[in-house]
């Protein structure tokens, strides 16, 4: 059996360079989740490593397939030096463990809510899962395994998350685009929603 996590880490290193820090979190009854930090000039990126070890299973399925099914890792990009964003390591690990803990399939357009700020003083307690393929290309695995997708996370304020639930992910993304919202700004406030 192929070591999926070794391949995932190699893909992350190829796309983002060498990590300058890493932390590991293990939750009761789950596999270990690591979060790697990559710094490039004024941008810091946090990428999970461990979520893709097992395929995500449809929560309505009677049995989880140990080989087939979607696999993903999460990537969060923020401007460095403006907030204590390194405290996002545990919240990111919680989100990455959610397929194992809650049986959810994390996919583009989904909202993931922590119920607490992503880091101290953050206006964000949830994220929008964006489309993969821009920053880190999908990692193809041998059939019948699905590829590993690297899903960008876009922090949402409480108002944005509520608006997204009503109007949908596409409309929120269009609103951000229309207003020139810097989604990497860890100190940003909610986009105008009226």
CSV table of C-alpha atoms in Angstrom, one decimal:
chain,number,residue,atom,x,y,z
A,1,UNK,CA,0.0,0.0,0.0
A,2,UNK,CA,1.3,3.4,-0.9
A,3,UNK,CA,2.2,5.9,1.9
A,4,UNK,CA,-0.3,8.6,1.0
A,5,UNK,CA,1.0,11.0,3.7
A,6,UNK,CA,4.6,10.9,2.4
A,7,UNK,CA,3.4,11.7,-1.1
A,8,UNK,CA,1.2,14.5,0.3
A,9,UNK,CA,4.0,16.0,2.2
A,10,UNK,CA,6.3,15.8,-0.9
A,11,UNK,CA,3.6,17.6,-2.9
A,12,UNK,CA,3.3,20.4,-0.3
A,13,UNK,CA,7.1,20.9,-0.2
A,14,UNK,CA,7.2,21.0,-4.0
A,15,UNK,CA,4.4,23.7,-4.1
A,16,UNK,CA,5.2,25.7,-1.0
A,17,UNK,CA,8.9,25.1,-0.1
A,18,UNK,CA,10.2,23.7,3.1
A,19,UNK,CA,8.0,24.1,6.2
A,20,UNK,CA,9.5,26.3,8.9
A,21,UNK,CA,7.4,24.8,11.7
A,22,UNK,CA,5.0,21.8,12.3
A,23,UNK,CA,2.8,20.7,15.1
A,24,UNK,CA,0.8,17.5,15.7
A,25,UNK,CA,-2.6,17.0,17.3
A,26,UNK,CA,-4.3,13.7,18.1
A,27,UNK,CA,-7.9,13.5,19.1
A,28,UNK,CA,-9.3,10.5,20.9
A,29,UNK,CA,-10.3,7.9,18.3
A,30,UNK,CA,-8.7,9.6,15.4
A,31,UNK,CA,-5.4,9.5,13.4
A,32,UNK,CA,-2.8,12.1,14.1
A,33,UNK,CA,-3.2,15.4,12.3
A,34,UNK,CA,-0.1,17.6,11.6
A,35,UNK,CA,-0.2,21.2,10.6
A,36,UNK,CA,2.8,22.5,8.6
A,37,UNK,CA,3.6,26.2,8.4
A,38,UNK,CA,5.2,27.6,5.2
A,39,UNK,CA,6.4,31.3,5.1
A,40,UNK,CA,6.9,33.1,1.9
A,41,UNK,CA,7.7,36.8,2.2
A,42,UNK,CA,4.7,38.4,3.9
A,43,UNK,CA,2.4,35.3,3.5
A,44,UNK,CA,2.2,32.4,5.9
A,45,UNK,CA,0.4,29.3,4.8
A,46,UNK,CA,-0.8,26.5,7.1
A,47,UNK,CA,-1.4,23.1,5.6
A,48,UNK,CA,-2.8,20.0,7.3
A,49,UNK,CA,-1.2,16.6,6.9
A,50,UNK,CA,-3.1,13.5,7.9
A,51,UNK,CA,-6.7,14.2,6.8
A,52,UNK,CA,-6.0,12.4,3.5
A,53,UNK,CA,-4.7,9.2,5.1
A,54,UNK,CA,-8.2,7.7,4.9
A,55,UNK,CA,-10.9,8.6,2.3
A,56,UNK,CA,-13.8,10.6,3.6
A,57,UNK,CA,-16.9,8.5,3.8
A,58,UNK,CA,-20.5,9.4,3.0
A,59,UNK,CA,-22.2,9.6,6.5
A,60,UNK,CA,-25.2,7.8,5.1
A,61,UNK,CA,-23.2,4.8,3.9
A,62,UNK,CA,-23.5,1.6,6.0
A,63,UNK,CA,-19.8,0.8,5.7
A,64,UNK,CA,-16.9,3.2,4.9
A,65,UNK,CA,-14.8,2.1,1.9
A,66,UNK,CA,-11.1,1.9,3.1
A,67,UNK,CA,-9.7,2.7,-0.4
A,68,UNK,CA,-12.2,4.7,-2.5
A,69,UNK,CA,-13.6,8.0,-1.6
A,70,UNK,CA,-12.6,11.7,-1.6
A,71,UNK,CA,-9.3,12.7,0.1
A,72,UNK,CA,-8.3,16.2,1.0
A,73,UNK,CA,-6.0,18.4,3.0
A,74,UNK,CA,-6.7,22.0,4.1
A,75,UNK,CA,-4.6,25.1,3.3
A,76,UNK,CA,-5.0,28.5,5.0
A,77,UNK,CA,-3.1,31.5,3.7
A,78,UNK,CA,-2.8,34.8,5.8
A,79,UNK,CA,-0.6,37.8,5.9
A,80,UNK,CA,2.1,37.4,8.5
A,81,UNK,CA,2.9,39.7,11.4
A,82,UNK,CA,-0.5,41.2,11.8
A,83,UNK,CA,-2.1,38.8,14.3
A,84,UNK,CA,-1.1,35.7,16.3
A,85,UNK,CA,-2.2,33.4,13.5
A,86,UNK,CA,0.1,30.5,14.7
A,87,UNK,CA,-2.7,29.8,17.3
A,88,UNK,CA,-4.7,28.5,14.3
A,89,UNK,CA,-2.8,25.2,14.4
A,90,UNK,CA,-5.3,23.4,16.8
A,91,UNK,CA,-8.4,24.8,15.1
A,92,UNK,CA,-7.1,23.6,11.7
A,93,UNK,CA,-6.4,20.2,13.1
A,94,UNK,CA,-10.0,20.1,14.5
A,95,UNK,CA,-11.3,20.9,11.0
A,96,UNK,CA,-9.1,18.3,9.4
A,97,UNK,CA,-10.3,15.7,11.9
A,98,UNK,CA,-14.0,16.4,11.2
A,99,UNK,CA,-14.3,13.7,8.6
A,100,UNK,CA,-13.2,11.1,11.1
A,101,UNK,CA,-15.0,12.5,14.1
A,102,UNK,CA,-18.3,13.7,12.6
A,103,UNK,CA,-18.4,11.7,9.4
A,104,UNK,CA,-18.6,14.7,7.1
A,105,UNK,CA,-17.3,15.0,3.6
A,106,UNK,CA,-15.4,18.3,3.2
A,107,UNK,CA,-15.9,19.7,-0.3
A,108,UNK,CA,-15.7,23.0,-2.1
A,109,UNK,CA,-18.6,25.3,-1.1
A,110,UNK,CA,-18.9,23.9,2.3
A,111,UNK,CA,-18.8,25.9,5.5
A,112,UNK,CA,-16.8,24.6,8.5
A,113,UNK,CA,-17.6,26.2,11.8
A,114,UNK,CA,-15.4,26.0,14.9
A,115,UNK,CA,-17.7,28.0,17.3
A,116,UNK,CA,-14.7,30.0,18.5
A,117,UNK,CA,-12.2,32.4,16.8
A,118,UNK,CA,-9.6,30.8,14.5
A,119,UNK,CA,-6.9,32.7,16.5
A,120,UNK,CA,-7.0,35.1,19.4
A,121,UNK,CA,-9.0,38.2,18.5
A,122,UNK,CA,-10.0,36.9,15.1
A,123,UNK,CA,-13.3,38.0,13.7
A,124,UNK,CA,-13.6,34.6,12.1
A,125,UNK,CA,-15.0,31.4,13.6
A,126,UNK,CA,-15.7,29.6,10.4
A,127,UNK,CA,-14.2,29.1,7.0
A,128,UNK,CA,-15.5,28.6,3.4
A,129,UNK,CA,-13.9,25.7,1.6
A,130,UNK,CA,-12.8,27.0,-1.8
A,131,UNK,CA,-12.1,25.2,-5.1
A,132,UNK,CA,-8.7,23.4,-5.2
A,133,UNK,CA,-6.0,23.4,-7.9
A,134,UNK,CA,-4.7,27.0,-7.7
A,135,UNK,CA,-1.9,26.9,-5.1
A,136,UNK,CA,-1.3,23.2,-4.7
A,137,UNK,CA,-2.2,20.8,-7.6
A,138,UNK,CA,-4.2,17.7,-6.9
A,139,UNK,CA,-2.1,14.6,-6.1
A,140,UNK,CA,-3.1,11.7,-8.3
A,141,UNK,CA,-3.0,8.3,-6.5
A,142,UNK,CA,-3.0,4.8,-7.9
A,143,UNK,CA,-6.4,3.5,-8.9
A,144,UNK,CA,-8.9,2.9,-7.4
A,145,UNK,CA,-7.9,5.6,-4.9
A,146,UNK,CA,-9.3,9.1,-5.5
A,147,UNK,CA,-6.8,12.0,-5.8
A,148,UNK,CA,-5.9,14.1,-2.8
A,149,UNK,CA,-7.3,17.6,-3.2
A,150,UNK,CA,-5.7,20.6,-1.4
A,151,UNK,CA,-8.7,22.7,-0.4
A,152,UNK,CA,-8.1,26.4,0.4
A,153,UNK,CA,-9.9,27.8,3.4
A,154,UNK,CA,-11.3,31.3,3.3
A,155,UNK,CA,-12.1,32.8,6.8
A,156,UNK,CA,-15.6,34.1,7.2
A,157,UNK,CA,-17.0,36.4,9.8
A,158,UNK,CA,-20.2,35.4,11.6
A,159,UNK,CA,-22.3,37.7,9.3
A,160,UNK,CA,-20.6,36.4,6.2
A,161,UNK,CA,-21.3,32.8,7.3
A,162,UNK,CA,-24.9,33.6,7.9
A,163,UNK,CA,-25.2,35.3,4.6
A,164,UNK,CA,-23.6,32.4,2.9
A,165,UNK,CA,-26.1,30.0,4.4
A,166,UNK,CA,-28.9,32.0,2.8
A,167,UNK,CA,-27.4,33.1,-0.5
A,168,UNK,CA,-24.7,30.4,-1.2
A,169,UNK,CA,-21.0,30.3,-1.5
A,170,UNK,CA,-20.8,31.7,-5.1
A,171,UNK,CA,-22.7,34.9,-4.1
A,172,UNK,CA,-20.4,35.4,-1.1
A,173,UNK,CA,-17.3,34.9,-3.2
A,174,UNK,CA,-18.8,37.4,-5.8
A,175,UNK,CA,-19.4,39.9,-3.0
A,176,UNK,CA,-15.8,39.5,-1.8
A,177,UNK,CA,-14.6,40.0,-5.4
A,178,UNK,CA,-16.8,43.1,-6.0
A,179,UNK,CA,-15.5,44.8,-2.9
A,180,UNK,CA,-11.8,43.8,-3.4
A,181,UNK,CA,-11.7,42.0,-0.1
A,182,UNK,CA,-8.3,40.9,1.0
A,183,UNK,CA,-9.1,37.4,2.2
A,184,UNK,CA,-5.6,36.9,3.6
A,185,UNK,CA,-5.9,39.9,5.9
A,186,UNK,CA,-6.2,38.4,9.4
A,187,UNK,CA,-7.6,41.7,10.8
A,188,UNK,CA,-10.3,42.3,8.1
A,189,UNK,CA,-13.9,43.0,8.9
A,190,UNK,CA,-17.0,41.7,7.3
A,191,UNK,CA,-17.6,42.6,3.7
A,192,UNK,CA,-20.7,44.9,3.2
A,193,UNK,CA,-23.7,42.6,2.9
A,194,UNK,CA,-26.6,45.0,2.3
